[in-house]
CSV table of N, CA and C in Angstrom, one decimal:
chain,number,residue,atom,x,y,z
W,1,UNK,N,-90.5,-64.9,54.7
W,1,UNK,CA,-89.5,-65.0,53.6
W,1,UNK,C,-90.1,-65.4,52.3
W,2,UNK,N,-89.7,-65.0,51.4
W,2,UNK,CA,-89.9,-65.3,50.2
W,2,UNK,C,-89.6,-66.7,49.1
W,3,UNK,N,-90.2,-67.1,48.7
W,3,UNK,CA,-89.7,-68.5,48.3
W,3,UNK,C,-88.8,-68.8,47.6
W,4,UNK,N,-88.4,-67.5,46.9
W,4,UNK,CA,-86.9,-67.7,46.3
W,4,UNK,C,-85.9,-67.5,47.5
W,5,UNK,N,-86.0,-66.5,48.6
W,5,UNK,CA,-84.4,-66.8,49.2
W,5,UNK,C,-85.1,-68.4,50.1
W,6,UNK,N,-85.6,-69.0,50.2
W,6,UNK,CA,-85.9,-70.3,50.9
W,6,UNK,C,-85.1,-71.0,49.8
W,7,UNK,N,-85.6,-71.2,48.9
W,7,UNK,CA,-84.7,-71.8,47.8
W,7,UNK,C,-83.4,-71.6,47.6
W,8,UNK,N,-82.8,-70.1,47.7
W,8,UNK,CA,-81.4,-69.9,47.5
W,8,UNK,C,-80.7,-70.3,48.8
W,9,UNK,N,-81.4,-70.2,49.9
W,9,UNK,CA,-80.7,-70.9,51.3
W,9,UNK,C,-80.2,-72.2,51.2
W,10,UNK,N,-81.4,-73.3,50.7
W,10,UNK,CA,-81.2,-74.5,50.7
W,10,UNK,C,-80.3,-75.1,50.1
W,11,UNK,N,-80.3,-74.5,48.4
W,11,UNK,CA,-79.3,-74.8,47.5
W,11,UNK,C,-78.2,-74.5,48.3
W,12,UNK,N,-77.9,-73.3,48.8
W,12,UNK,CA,-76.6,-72.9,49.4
W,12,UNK,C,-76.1,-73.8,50.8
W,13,UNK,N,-77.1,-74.6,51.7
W,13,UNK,CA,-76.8,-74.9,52.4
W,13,UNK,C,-76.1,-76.7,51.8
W,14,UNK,N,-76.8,-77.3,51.0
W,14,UNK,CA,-76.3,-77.9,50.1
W,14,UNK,C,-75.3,-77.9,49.4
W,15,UNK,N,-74.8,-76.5,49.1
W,15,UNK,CA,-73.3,-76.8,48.6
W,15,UNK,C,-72.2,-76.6,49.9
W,16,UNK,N,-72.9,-75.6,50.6
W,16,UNK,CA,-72.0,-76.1,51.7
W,16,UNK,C,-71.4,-77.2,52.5
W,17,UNK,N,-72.7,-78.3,52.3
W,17,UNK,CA,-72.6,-79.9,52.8
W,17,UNK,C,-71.6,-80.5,51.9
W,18,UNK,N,-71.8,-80.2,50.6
W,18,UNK,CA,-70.9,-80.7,49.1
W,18,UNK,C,-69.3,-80.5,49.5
W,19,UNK,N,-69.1,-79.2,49.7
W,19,UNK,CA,-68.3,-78.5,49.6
W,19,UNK,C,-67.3,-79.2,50.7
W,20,UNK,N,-68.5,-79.2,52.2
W,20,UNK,CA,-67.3,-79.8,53.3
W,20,UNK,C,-66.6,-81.0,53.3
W,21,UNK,N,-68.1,-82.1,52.4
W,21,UNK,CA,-67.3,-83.5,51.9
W,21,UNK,C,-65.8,-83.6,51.1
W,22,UNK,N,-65.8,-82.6,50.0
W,22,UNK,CA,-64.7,-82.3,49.5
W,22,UNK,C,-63.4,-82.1,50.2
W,23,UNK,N,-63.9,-81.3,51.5
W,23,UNK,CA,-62.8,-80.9,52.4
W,23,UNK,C,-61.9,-81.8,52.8
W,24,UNK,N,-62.9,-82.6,53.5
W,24,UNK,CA,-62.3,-83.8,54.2
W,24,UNK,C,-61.7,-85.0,53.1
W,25,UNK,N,-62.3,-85.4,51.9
W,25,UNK,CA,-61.9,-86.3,51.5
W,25,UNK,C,-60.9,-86.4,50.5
W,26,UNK,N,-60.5,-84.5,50.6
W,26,UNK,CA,-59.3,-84.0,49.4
W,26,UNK,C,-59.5,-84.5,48.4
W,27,UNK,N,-58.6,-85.4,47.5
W,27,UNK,CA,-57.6,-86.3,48.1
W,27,UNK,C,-56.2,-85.5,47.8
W,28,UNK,N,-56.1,-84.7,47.6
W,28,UNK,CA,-54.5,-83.6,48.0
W,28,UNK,C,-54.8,-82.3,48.8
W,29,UNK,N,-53.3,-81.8,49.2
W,29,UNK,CA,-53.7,-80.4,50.1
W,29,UNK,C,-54.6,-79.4,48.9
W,30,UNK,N,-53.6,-79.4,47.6
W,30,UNK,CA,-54.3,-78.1,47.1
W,30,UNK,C,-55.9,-78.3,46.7
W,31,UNK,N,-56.1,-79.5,46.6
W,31,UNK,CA,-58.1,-79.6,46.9
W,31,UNK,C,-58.5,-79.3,48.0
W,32,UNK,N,-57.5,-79.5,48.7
W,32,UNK,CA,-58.5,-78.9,50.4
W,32,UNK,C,-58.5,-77.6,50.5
W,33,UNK,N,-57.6,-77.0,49.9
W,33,UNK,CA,-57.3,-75.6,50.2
W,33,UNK,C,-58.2,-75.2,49.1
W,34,UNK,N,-58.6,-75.5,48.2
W,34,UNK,CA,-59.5,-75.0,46.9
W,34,UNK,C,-61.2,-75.3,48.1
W,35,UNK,N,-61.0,-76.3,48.0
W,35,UNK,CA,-62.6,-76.6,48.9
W,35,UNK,C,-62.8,-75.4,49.9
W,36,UNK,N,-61.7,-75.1,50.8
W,36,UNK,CA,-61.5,-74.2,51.8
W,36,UNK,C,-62.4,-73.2,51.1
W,37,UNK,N,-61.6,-72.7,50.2
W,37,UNK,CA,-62.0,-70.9,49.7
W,37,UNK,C,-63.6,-71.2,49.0
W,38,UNK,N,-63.7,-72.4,48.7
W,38,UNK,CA,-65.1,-72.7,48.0
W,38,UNK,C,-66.2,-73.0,49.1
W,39,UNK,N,-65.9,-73.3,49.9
W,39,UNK,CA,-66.9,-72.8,51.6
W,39,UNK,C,-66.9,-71.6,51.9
W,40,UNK,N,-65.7,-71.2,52.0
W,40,UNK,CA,-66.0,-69.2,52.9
W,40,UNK,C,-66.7,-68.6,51.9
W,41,UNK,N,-66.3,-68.7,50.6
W,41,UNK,CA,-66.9,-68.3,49.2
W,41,UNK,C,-69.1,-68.3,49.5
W,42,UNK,N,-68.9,-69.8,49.8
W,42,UNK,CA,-70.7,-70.4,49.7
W,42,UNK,C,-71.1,-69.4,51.4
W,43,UNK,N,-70.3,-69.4,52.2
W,43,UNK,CA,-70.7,-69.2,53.4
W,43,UNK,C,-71.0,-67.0,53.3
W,44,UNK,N,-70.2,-66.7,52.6
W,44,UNK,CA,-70.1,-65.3,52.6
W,44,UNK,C,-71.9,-64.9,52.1
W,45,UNK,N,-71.9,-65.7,50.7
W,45,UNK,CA,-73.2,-65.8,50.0
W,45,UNK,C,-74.1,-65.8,50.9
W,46,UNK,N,-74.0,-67.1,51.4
W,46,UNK,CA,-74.9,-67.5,52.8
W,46,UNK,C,-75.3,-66.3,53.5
W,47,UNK,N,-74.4,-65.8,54.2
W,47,UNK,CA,-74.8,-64.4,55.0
W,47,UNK,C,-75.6,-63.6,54.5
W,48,UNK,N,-75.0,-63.0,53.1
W,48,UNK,CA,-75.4,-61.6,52.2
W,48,UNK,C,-77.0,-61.9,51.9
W,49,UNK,N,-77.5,-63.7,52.0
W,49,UNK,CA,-78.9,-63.8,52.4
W,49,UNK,C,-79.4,-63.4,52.8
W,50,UNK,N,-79.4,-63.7,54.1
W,50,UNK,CA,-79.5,-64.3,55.2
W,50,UNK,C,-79.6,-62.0,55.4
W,51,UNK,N,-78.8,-61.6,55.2
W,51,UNK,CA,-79.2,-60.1,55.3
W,51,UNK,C,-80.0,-59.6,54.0
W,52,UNK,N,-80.4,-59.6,53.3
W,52,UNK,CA,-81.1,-60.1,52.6
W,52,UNK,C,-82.7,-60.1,53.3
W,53,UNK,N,-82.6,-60.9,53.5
W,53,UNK,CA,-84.1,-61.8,54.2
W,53,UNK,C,-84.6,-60.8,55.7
W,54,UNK,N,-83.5,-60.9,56.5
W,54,UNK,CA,-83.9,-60.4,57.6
W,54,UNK,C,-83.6,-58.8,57.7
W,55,UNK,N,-83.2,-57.9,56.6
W,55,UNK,CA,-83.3,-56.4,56.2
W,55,UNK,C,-82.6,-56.2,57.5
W,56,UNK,N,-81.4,-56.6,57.8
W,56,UNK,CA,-80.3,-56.3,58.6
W,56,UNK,C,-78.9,-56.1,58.2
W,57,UNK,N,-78.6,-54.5,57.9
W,57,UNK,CA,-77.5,-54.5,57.4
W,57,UNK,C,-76.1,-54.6,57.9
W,58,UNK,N,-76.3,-54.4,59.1
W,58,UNK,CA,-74.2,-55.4,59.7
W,58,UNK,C,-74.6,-56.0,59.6
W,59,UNK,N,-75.4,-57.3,59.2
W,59,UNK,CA,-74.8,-58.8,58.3
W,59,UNK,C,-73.8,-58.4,57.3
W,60,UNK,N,-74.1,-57.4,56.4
W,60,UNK,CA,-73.3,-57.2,55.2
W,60,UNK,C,-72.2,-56.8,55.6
W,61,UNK,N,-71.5,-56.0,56.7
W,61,UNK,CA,-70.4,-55.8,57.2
W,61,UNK,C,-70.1,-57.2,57.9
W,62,UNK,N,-70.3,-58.5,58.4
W,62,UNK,CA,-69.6,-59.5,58.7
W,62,UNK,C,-69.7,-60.6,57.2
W,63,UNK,N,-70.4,-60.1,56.4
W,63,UNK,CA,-70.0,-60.6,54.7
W,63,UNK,C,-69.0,-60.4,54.6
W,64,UNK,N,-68.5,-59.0,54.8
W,64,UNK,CA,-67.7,-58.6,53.9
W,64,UNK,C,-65.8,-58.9,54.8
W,65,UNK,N,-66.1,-58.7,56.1
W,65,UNK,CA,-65.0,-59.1,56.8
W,65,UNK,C,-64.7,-60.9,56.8
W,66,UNK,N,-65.7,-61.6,56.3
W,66,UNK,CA,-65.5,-62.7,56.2
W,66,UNK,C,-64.6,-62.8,55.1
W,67,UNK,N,-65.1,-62.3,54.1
W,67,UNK,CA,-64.7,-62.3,52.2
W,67,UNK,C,-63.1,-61.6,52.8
W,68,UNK,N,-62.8,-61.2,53.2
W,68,UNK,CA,-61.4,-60.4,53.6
W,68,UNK,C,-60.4,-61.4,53.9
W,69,UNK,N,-61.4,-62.3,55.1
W,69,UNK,CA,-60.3,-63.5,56.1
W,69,UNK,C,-60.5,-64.3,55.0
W,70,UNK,N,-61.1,-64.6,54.6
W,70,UNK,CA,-60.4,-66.0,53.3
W,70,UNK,C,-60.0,-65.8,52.3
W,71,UNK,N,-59.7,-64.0,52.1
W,71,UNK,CA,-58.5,-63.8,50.5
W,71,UNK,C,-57.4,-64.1,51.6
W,72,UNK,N,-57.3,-63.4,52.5
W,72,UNK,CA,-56.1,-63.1,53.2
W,72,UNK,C,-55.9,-65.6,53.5
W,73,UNK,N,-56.2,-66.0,53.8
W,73,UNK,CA,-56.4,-67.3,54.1
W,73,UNK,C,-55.8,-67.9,52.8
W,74,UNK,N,-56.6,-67.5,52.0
W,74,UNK,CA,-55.7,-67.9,50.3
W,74,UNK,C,-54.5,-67.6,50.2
W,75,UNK,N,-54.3,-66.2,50.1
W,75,UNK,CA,-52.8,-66.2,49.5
W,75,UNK,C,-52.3,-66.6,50.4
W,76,UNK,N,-52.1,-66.8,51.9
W,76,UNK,CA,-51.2,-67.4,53.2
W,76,UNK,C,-51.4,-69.2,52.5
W,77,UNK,N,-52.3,-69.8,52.4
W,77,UNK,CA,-52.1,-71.3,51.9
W,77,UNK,C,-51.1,-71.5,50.4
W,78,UNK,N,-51.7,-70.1,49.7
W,78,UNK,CA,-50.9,-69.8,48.3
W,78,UNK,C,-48.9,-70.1,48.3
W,79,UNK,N,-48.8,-69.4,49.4
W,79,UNK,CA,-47.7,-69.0,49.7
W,79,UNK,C,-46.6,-70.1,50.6
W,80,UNK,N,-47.4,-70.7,51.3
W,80,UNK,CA,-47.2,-71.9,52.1
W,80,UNK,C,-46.8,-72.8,50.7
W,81,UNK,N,-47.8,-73.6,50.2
W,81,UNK,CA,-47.8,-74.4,49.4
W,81,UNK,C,-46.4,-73.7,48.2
W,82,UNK,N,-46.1,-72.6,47.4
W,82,UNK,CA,-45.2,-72.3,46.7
W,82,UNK,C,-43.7,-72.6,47.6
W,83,UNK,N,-43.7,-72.1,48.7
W,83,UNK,CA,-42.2,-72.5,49.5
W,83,UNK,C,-42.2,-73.9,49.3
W,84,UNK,N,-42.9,-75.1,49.2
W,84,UNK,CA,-42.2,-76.4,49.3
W,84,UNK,C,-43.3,-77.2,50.5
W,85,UNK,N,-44.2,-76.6,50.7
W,85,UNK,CA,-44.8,-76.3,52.3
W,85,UNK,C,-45.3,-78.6,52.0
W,86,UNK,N,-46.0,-78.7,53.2
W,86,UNK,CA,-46.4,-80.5,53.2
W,86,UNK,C,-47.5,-80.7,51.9
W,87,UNK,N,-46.5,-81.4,51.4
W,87,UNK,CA,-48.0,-81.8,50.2
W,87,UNK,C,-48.0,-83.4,50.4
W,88,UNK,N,-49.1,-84.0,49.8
W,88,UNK,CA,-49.5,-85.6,50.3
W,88,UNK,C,-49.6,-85.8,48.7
W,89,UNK,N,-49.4,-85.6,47.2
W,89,UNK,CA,-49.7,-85.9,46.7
W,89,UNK,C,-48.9,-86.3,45.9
């Protein structure tokens, strides 16, 4: 592998670490739900590497079904949260 995707992995695996701290320590739902889409977001990237590097193209078809399940995952928390849904804040 090439020393830029080494580099783009790392950084990415790093924001993924960032990203999960955020998860857990909210401090409201709509940060957790923002952190949410900001992981599947870093993790999608992650993959489209990761196919990338190893010149295997269905990685890019579980990119892309990933990137699907967390619009679809958004607008359902979107939607949740607009009804009145549990907020802690």
């Amino acid at each position: 592998m090439s020393t830029v995707i080494l580099l783009s992995l790392a950084l990415m695996c790093l924001a993924l670490c960032l990203s999960f701290v955020r998860l857990f320590k909210g401090p409201s739902l709509p940060d957790r739900v923002v952190a949410l889409e900001l992981f599947s977001s870093i993790l999608v990237g992650t993959i489209g590497l990761i196919a990338i590097a190893t010149d295997v193209a269905s990685l890019l078809d579980v990119a892309i079904v990933m990137a699907l399940m967390a619009f679809m995952a958004a607008i359902g928390f979107a939607r949740f949260l607009e009804r009145g849904g549990a907020r802690d804040d």
